[in-house]
PDB file of C-alpha atoms in Angstrom:
ATOM      1  CA  MET A  11      88.327 103.707  98.832  1.00 47.00           C
ATOM      2  CA  VAL A  12      90.620 105.360 101.362  1.00 47.00           C
ATOM      3  CA  VAL A  13      89.259 108.992 101.935  1.00 51.00           C
ATOM      4  CA  ASP A  14      91.436 111.973 102.494  1.00 47.00           C
ATOM      5  CA  ALA A  15      90.086 114.361 105.368  1.00 46.00           C
ATOM      6  CA  PRO A  16      90.872 117.911 104.334  1.00 42.00           C
ATOM      7  CA  SER A  17      92.693 119.746 107.192  1.00 39.00           C
ATOM      8  CA  SER A  18      89.441 122.221 107.742  1.00 38.00           C
ATOM      9  CA  PHE A  19      86.454 123.048 106.109  1.00 39.00           C
ATOM     10  CA  ASP A  20      86.021 127.119 106.525  1.00 41.00           C
ATOM     11  CA  ASP A  21      83.162 128.681 108.159  1.00 41.00           C
ATOM     12  CA  SER A  22      81.377 128.218 104.414  1.00 40.00           C
ATOM     13  CA  VAL A  23      80.932 124.748 105.065  1.00 44.00           C
ATOM     14  CA  SER A  24      77.990 123.153 107.304  1.00 47.00           C
ATOM     15  CA  LEU A  25      78.275 119.772 108.075  1.00 56.00           C
ATOM     16  CA  ILE A  26      75.428 120.303 109.923  1.00 52.00           C
ATOM     17  CA  PRO A  27      72.431 120.839 107.715  1.00 51.00           C
ATOM     18  CA  THR A  28      70.179 123.485 109.582  1.00 45.00           C
ATOM     19  CA  SER A  29      66.642 123.412 108.190  1.00 43.00           C
ATOM     20  CA  ASP A  30      65.191 125.613 106.324  1.00 42.00           C
ATOM     21  CA  SER A  31      61.567 126.085 105.832  1.00 38.00           C
ATOM     22  CA  SER A  32      61.737 128.501 102.470  1.00 39.00           C
ATOM     23  CA  VAL A  33      62.914 125.283 100.822  1.00 41.00           C
ATOM     24  CA  ASP A  34      59.962 122.442 100.148  1.00 44.00           C
ATOM     25  CA  ALA A  35      61.160 118.921  99.552  1.00 45.00           C
ATOM     26  CA  ASP A  36      60.926 119.096  95.545  1.00 50.00           C
ATOM     27  CA  SER A  37      59.941 115.395  94.568  1.00 52.00           C
ATOM     28  CA  SER A  38      60.348 115.961  91.098  1.00 57.00           C
ATOM     29  CA  ASN A  39      64.250 115.058  91.297  1.00 62.00           C
ATOM     30  CA  CYS A  40      62.958 112.248  93.636  1.00 67.00           C
ATOM     31  CA  GLU A  41      62.176 108.419  92.872  1.00 69.00           C
ATOM     32  CA  ASN A  42      62.787 105.068  94.046  1.00 65.00           C
ATOM     33  CA  GLY A  43      63.703 106.261  97.462  1.00 71.00           C
ATOM     34  CA  ALA A  44      66.772 108.428  95.918  1.00 71.00           C
ATOM     35  CA  CYS A  45      67.002 112.039  95.155  1.00 71.00           C
ATOM     36  CA  LEU A  46      69.625 113.329  92.269  1.00 69.00           C
ATOM     37  CA  VAL A  47      72.300 115.886  93.661  1.00 64.00           C
ATOM     38  CA  ASP A  48      72.530 119.343  93.028  1.00 54.00           C
ATOM     39  CA  SER A  49      75.599 119.417  91.395  1.00 47.00           C
ATOM     40  CA  ASN A  50      75.890 123.021  90.280  1.00 44.00           C
ATOM     41  CA  LYS A  51      78.393 124.040  92.702  1.00 38.00           C
ATOM     42  CA  THR A  52      81.901 122.554  92.145  1.00 38.00           C
ATOM     43  CA  GLU A  53      85.317 123.411  94.161  1.00 37.00           C
ATOM     44  CA  ASP A  54      89.062 122.415  94.100  1.00 38.00           C
ATOM     45  CA  ASN A  55      89.786 119.495  95.836  1.00 36.00           C
ATOM     46  CA  SER A  56      93.611 120.244  96.584  1.00 34.00           C
ATOM     47  CA  ALA A  57      93.477 121.055 100.087  1.00 33.00           C
ATOM     48  CA  LYS A  58      92.683 117.545 101.315  1.00 32.00           C
ATOM     49  CA  GLU A  59      94.974 115.952 104.022  1.00 33.00           C
ATOM     50  CA  THR A  60      94.990 112.531 105.711  1.00 34.00           C
ATOM     51  CA  ALA A  61      94.101 112.473 108.763  1.00 34.00           C
ATOM     52  CA  ASP A  62      96.169 112.914 112.015  1.00 35.00           C
ATOM     53  CA  GLU A  63      95.898 110.324 114.787  1.00 36.00           C
ATOM     54  CA  GLY A  64      94.053 111.087 118.037  1.00 37.00           C
ATOM     55  CA  SER A  65      94.685 110.612 121.615  1.00 34.00           C
ATOM     56  CA  LYS A  66      92.878 107.578 123.150  1.00 33.00           C
ATOM     57  CA  SER A  67      90.664 108.336 125.646  1.00 40.00           C
ATOM     58  CA  ASP A  68      88.000 106.268 127.469  1.00 54.00           C
ATOM     59  CA  LYS A  69      85.360 108.259 126.947  1.00 72.00           C
ATOM     60  CA  MET A  70      83.880 110.360 123.701  1.00 74.00           C
ATOM     61  CA  ASN A  71      84.049 114.419 124.550  1.00 73.00           C
ATOM     62  CA  TYR A  72      80.662 115.181 123.007  1.00 78.00           C
ATOM     63  CA  ASP A  73      80.586 118.195 125.057  1.00 76.00           C
ATOM     64  CA  SER A  74      83.621 119.877 122.807  1.00 77.00           C
ATOM     65  CA  LYS A  75      83.432 121.945 119.807  1.00 85.00           C
ATOM     66  CA  TYR A  76      83.037 119.470 116.868  1.00 88.00           C
ATOM     67  CA  TYR A  77      80.068 118.105 118.226  1.00 89.00           C
ATOM     68  CA  ASP A  78      76.206 119.220 118.407  1.00 90.00           C
ATOM     69  CA  GLY A  79      73.616 117.154 119.689  1.00 87.00           C
ATOM     70  CA  SER A  80      70.964 119.422 118.873  1.00 87.00           C
ATOM     71  CA  TYR A  81      70.299 118.495 115.500  1.00 88.00           C
ATOM     72  CA  ILE A  82      68.374 115.014 116.282  1.00 93.00           C
ATOM     73  CA  ASP A  83      67.732 114.172 119.877  1.00 94.00           C
ATOM     74  CA  GLY A  84      70.004 111.056 120.483  1.00 94.00           C
ATOM     75  CA  LEU A  85      72.632 111.525 118.305  1.00 95.00           C
ATOM     76  CA  TYR A  86      75.836 113.590 118.234  1.00 94.00           C
ATOM     77  CA  PHE A  87      77.270 115.276 114.928  1.00 95.00           C
ATOM     78  CA  CYS A  88      80.627 116.259 114.615  1.00 94.00           C
ATOM     79  CA  ASN A  89      81.146 119.508 112.377  1.00 92.00           C
ATOM     80  CA  ASP A  90      84.866 118.423 111.310  1.00 92.00           C
ATOM     81  CA  LEU A  91      85.759 115.760 108.734  1.00 93.00           C
ATOM     82  CA  ASP A  92      89.364 115.317 110.232  1.00 93.00           C
ATOM     83  CA  GLN A  93      88.109 115.572 113.976  1.00 93.00           C
ATOM     84  CA  ALA A  94      85.575 112.743 113.099  1.00 94.00           C
ATOM     85  CA  PHE A  95      88.469 110.523 112.104  1.00 95.00           C
ATOM     86  CA  LYS A  96      91.199 111.725 114.916  1.00 94.00           C
ATOM     87  CA  ASP A  97      88.556 110.768 117.047  1.00 94.00           C
ATOM     88  CA  ALA A  98      87.424 107.398 115.009  1.00 95.00           C
ATOM     89  CA  LYS A  99      90.843 106.511 115.539  1.00 95.00           C
ATOM     90  CA  ALA A 100      91.270 107.192 119.193  1.00 93.00           C
ATOM     91  CA  HIS A 101      87.956 105.407 119.652  1.00 94.00           C
ATOM     92  CA  HIS A 102      88.310 102.986 117.956  1.00 94.00           C
ATOM     93  CA  ARG A 103      85.258 103.926 115.776  1.00 96.00           C
ATOM     94  CA  ASN A 104      83.992 104.192 111.958  1.00 97.00           C
ATOM     95  CA  VAL A 105      83.030 107.603 110.763  1.00 97.00           C
ATOM     96  CA  MET A 106      79.867 107.452 108.961  1.00 97.00           C
ATOM     97  CA  ILE A 107      78.861 110.920 106.357  1.00 97.00           C
ATOM     98  CA  VAL A 108      75.115 111.203 105.588  1.00 97.00           C
ATOM     99  CA  PHE A 109      74.766 113.528 102.660  1.00 96.00           C
ATOM    100  CA  ASP A 110      71.295 115.255 102.394  1.00 95.00           C
ATOM    101  CA  GLY A 111      69.804 117.491  99.652  1.00 93.00           C
ATOM    102  CA  ALA A 112      68.505 120.539 100.920  1.00 88.00           C
ATOM    103  CA  ALA A 113      64.589 119.435  98.376  1.00 90.00           C
ATOM    104  CA  CYS A 114      65.043 115.599  98.886  1.00 94.00           C
ATOM    105  CA  ILE A 115      62.341 114.139 100.524  1.00 96.00           C
ATOM    106  CA  TYR A 116      63.913 111.309 101.549  1.00 96.00           C
ATOM    107  CA  CYS A 117      65.826 112.481 103.532  1.00 95.00           C
ATOM    108  CA  GLU A 118      63.340 113.760 105.496  1.00 95.00           C
ATOM    109  CA  TYR A 119      62.397 110.345 105.787  1.00 96.00           C
ATOM    110  CA  LEU A 120      65.604 109.263 107.090  1.00 96.00           C
ATOM    111  CA  LYS A 121      66.327 112.018 109.402  1.00 95.00           C
ATOM    112  CA  GLU A 122      62.325 111.367 110.849  1.00 95.00           C
ATOM    113  CA  GLU A 123      62.204 107.988 111.132  1.00 96.00           C
ATOM    114  CA  GLY A 124      65.554 106.424 110.230  1.00 96.00           C
ATOM    115  CA  LEU A 125      67.949 108.244 112.608  1.00 97.00           C
ATOM    116  CA  THR A 126      65.272 109.074 115.343  1.00 97.00           C
ATOM    117  CA  ASP A 127      64.722 105.236 115.497  1.00 97.00           C
ATOM    118  CA  PRO A 128      66.230 104.431 119.041  1.00 97.00           C
ATOM    119  CA  ALA A 129      67.587 100.889 118.124  1.00 98.00           C
ATOM    120  CA  VAL A 130      69.577 102.703 115.060  1.00 98.00           C
ATOM    121  CA  GLN A 131      70.761 105.382 117.517  1.00 97.00           C
ATOM    122  CA  LYS A 132      72.003 102.417 119.746  1.00 96.00           C
ATOM    123  CA  GLU A 133      73.925 101.414 117.112  1.00 97.00           C
ATOM    124  CA  ILE A 134      75.606 104.872 115.530  1.00 96.00           C
ATOM    125  CA  ASN A 135      76.456 105.967 119.376  1.00 94.00           C
ATOM    126  CA  GLU A 136      77.980 102.445 120.416  1.00 94.00           C
ATOM    127  CA  ASN A 137      80.498 102.121 116.771  1.00 95.00           C
ATOM    128  CA  ASP A 138      79.938 105.459 114.537  1.00 96.00           C
ATOM    129  CA  ILE A 139      81.309 108.781 114.373  1.00 96.00           C
ATOM    130  CA  LEU A 140      78.467 110.363 112.829  1.00 97.00           C
ATOM    131  CA  LEU A 141      78.818 113.573 110.203  1.00 96.00           C
ATOM    132  CA  THR A 142      76.250 115.279 107.616  1.00 93.00           C
ATOM    133  CA  THR A 143      76.072 117.294 104.934  1.00 93.00           C
ATOM    134  CA  TYR A 144      74.375 119.015 101.865  1.00 93.00           C
ATOM    135  CA  THR A 145      75.786 117.607  99.304  1.00 93.00           C
ATOM    136  CA  SER A 146      75.010 121.457  98.056  1.00 92.00           C
ATOM    137  CA  ASP A 147      77.632 122.402 101.002  1.00 92.00           C
ATOM    138  CA  SER A 148      80.754 120.167 100.283  1.00 92.00           C
ATOM    139  CA  PRO A 149      80.860 120.127  97.045  1.00 94.00           C
ATOM    140  CA  GLU A 150      83.783 118.539  96.906  1.00 94.00           C
ATOM    141  CA  LEU A 151      83.700 115.500  99.464  1.00 94.00           C
ATOM    142  CA  ALA A 152      80.429 114.653  97.179  1.00 95.00           C
ATOM    143  CA  ALA A 153      82.377 114.345  93.841  1.00 94.00           C
ATOM    144  CA  GLU A 154      85.442 112.547  95.684  1.00 94.00           C
ATOM    145  CA  LEU A 155      83.086 109.692  96.856  1.00 95.00           C
ATOM    146  CA  ASP A 156      81.101 109.383  93.779  1.00 95.00           C
ATOM    147  CA  ILE A 157      77.508 110.571  95.327  1.00 96.00           C
ATOM    148  CA  HIS A 158      75.254 110.706  92.894  1.00 93.00           C
ATOM    149  CA  GLY A 159      72.060 111.017  95.052  1.00 94.00           C
ATOM    150  CA  THR A 160      70.344 111.642  98.563  1.00 96.00           C
ATOM    151  CA  PRO A 161      70.408 110.407 100.809  1.00 97.00           C
ATOM    152  CA  THR A 162      73.376 108.326 101.132  1.00 97.00           C
ATOM    153  CA  THR A 163      75.245 107.132 104.070  1.00 97.00           C
ATOM    154  CA  VAL A 164      78.933 106.152 104.145  1.00 97.00           C
ATOM    155  CA  ILE A 165      80.838 104.241 106.437  1.00 97.00           C
ATOM    156  CA  PHE A 166      84.322 104.022 106.517  1.00 97.00           C
ATOM    157  CA  ASP A 167      86.582 102.196 109.220  1.00 96.00           C
ATOM    158  CA  GLU A 168      88.805 104.830 111.225  1.00 94.00           C
ATOM    159  CA  ASP A 169      91.818 104.435 108.626  1.00 94.00           C
ATOM    160  CA  GLY A 170      89.123 105.392 105.955  1.00 94.00           C
ATOM    161  CA  ASN A 171      88.742 102.626 103.808  1.00 95.00           C
ATOM    162  CA  GLU A 172      85.362 102.529 102.728  1.00 96.00           C
ATOM    163  CA  LEU A 173      83.089  99.348 104.506  1.00 97.00           C
ATOM    164  CA  GLY A 174      79.957 100.332 102.710  1.00 97.00           C
ATOM    165  CA  ARG A 175      77.218 102.600 101.842  1.00 97.00           C
ATOM    166  CA  ILE A 176      73.174 102.618 101.870  1.00 97.00           C
ATOM    167  CA  VAL A 177      72.149 104.587  98.803  1.00 97.00           C
ATOM    168  CA  GLY A 178      68.402 105.812  99.462  1.00 96.00           C
ATOM    169  CA  TYR A 179      66.185 105.638 101.768  1.00 95.00           C
ATOM    170  CA  GLU A 180      65.206 102.400 103.213  1.00 96.00           C
ATOM    171  CA  SER A 181      63.153 101.506 106.832  1.00 96.00           C
ATOM    172  CA  PRO A 182      64.234 101.451 109.956  1.00 97.00           C
ATOM    173  CA  GLN A 183      65.219  97.764 110.203  1.00 97.00           C
ATOM    174  CA  GLN A 184      66.750  97.520 107.102  1.00 97.00           C
ATOM    175  CA  TYR A 185      68.881 100.891 108.016  1.00 98.00           C
ATOM    176  CA  LEU A 186      70.057  99.593 111.383  1.00 98.00           C
ATOM    177  CA  SER A 187      70.813  95.252 109.416  1.00 97.00           C
ATOM    178  CA  GLU A 188      73.102  97.298 107.099  1.00 97.00           C
ATOM    179  CA  LEU A 189      74.893  99.641 109.381  1.00 97.00           C
ATOM    180  CA  LYS A 190      75.251  96.387 111.772  1.00 97.00           C
ATOM    181  CA  ASP A 191      76.952  94.666 108.684  1.00 97.00           C
ATOM    182  CA  TYR A 192      79.013  97.419 107.819  1.00 96.00           C
ATOM    183  CA  ASN A 193      79.829  98.027 111.761  1.00 95.00           C
ATOM    184  CA  SER A 194      80.884  94.564 112.453  1.00 93.00           C
ATOM    185  CA  ARG A 195      83.788  94.561 109.252  1.00 89.00           C
TER     186      ARG A 195
END
């Protein structure tokens, strides 16, 4: 599958979920390491266009307005899908999108255990442009990518071809093993 990056997301779409302490993880919709997606929101998918090729430089510019390093220490999250593909092409990296659920306990496990693991962070920092979004904040993208549960991690090459996906929570060691496999393709 090839994903077309939208030209931009409006301000109502957050690609970096913020913690909402008023929302407790509801395990009633969760089982076997994944939670069902909240599909109450639907949006038109017609505003997509192919990402433009970025300019080549030696070092990632994490100080730009497109990156946030405050979400999980040790990782920089891109906040714009179009920019992620531009940077991926310029730096020969993959694009990694983590779909999160607002009330998903397994998503919390992934963030607290998997994405904080030093070996996982090293693999991501060396090979991927990382994005994360709540499925309810990006329903058009979740629908296009056929996301039915959270957490779901989808890895694309720099041209938007899907390399693979990790569905549900996995231990940091298993998550790392699958990331390395997809990043080596």
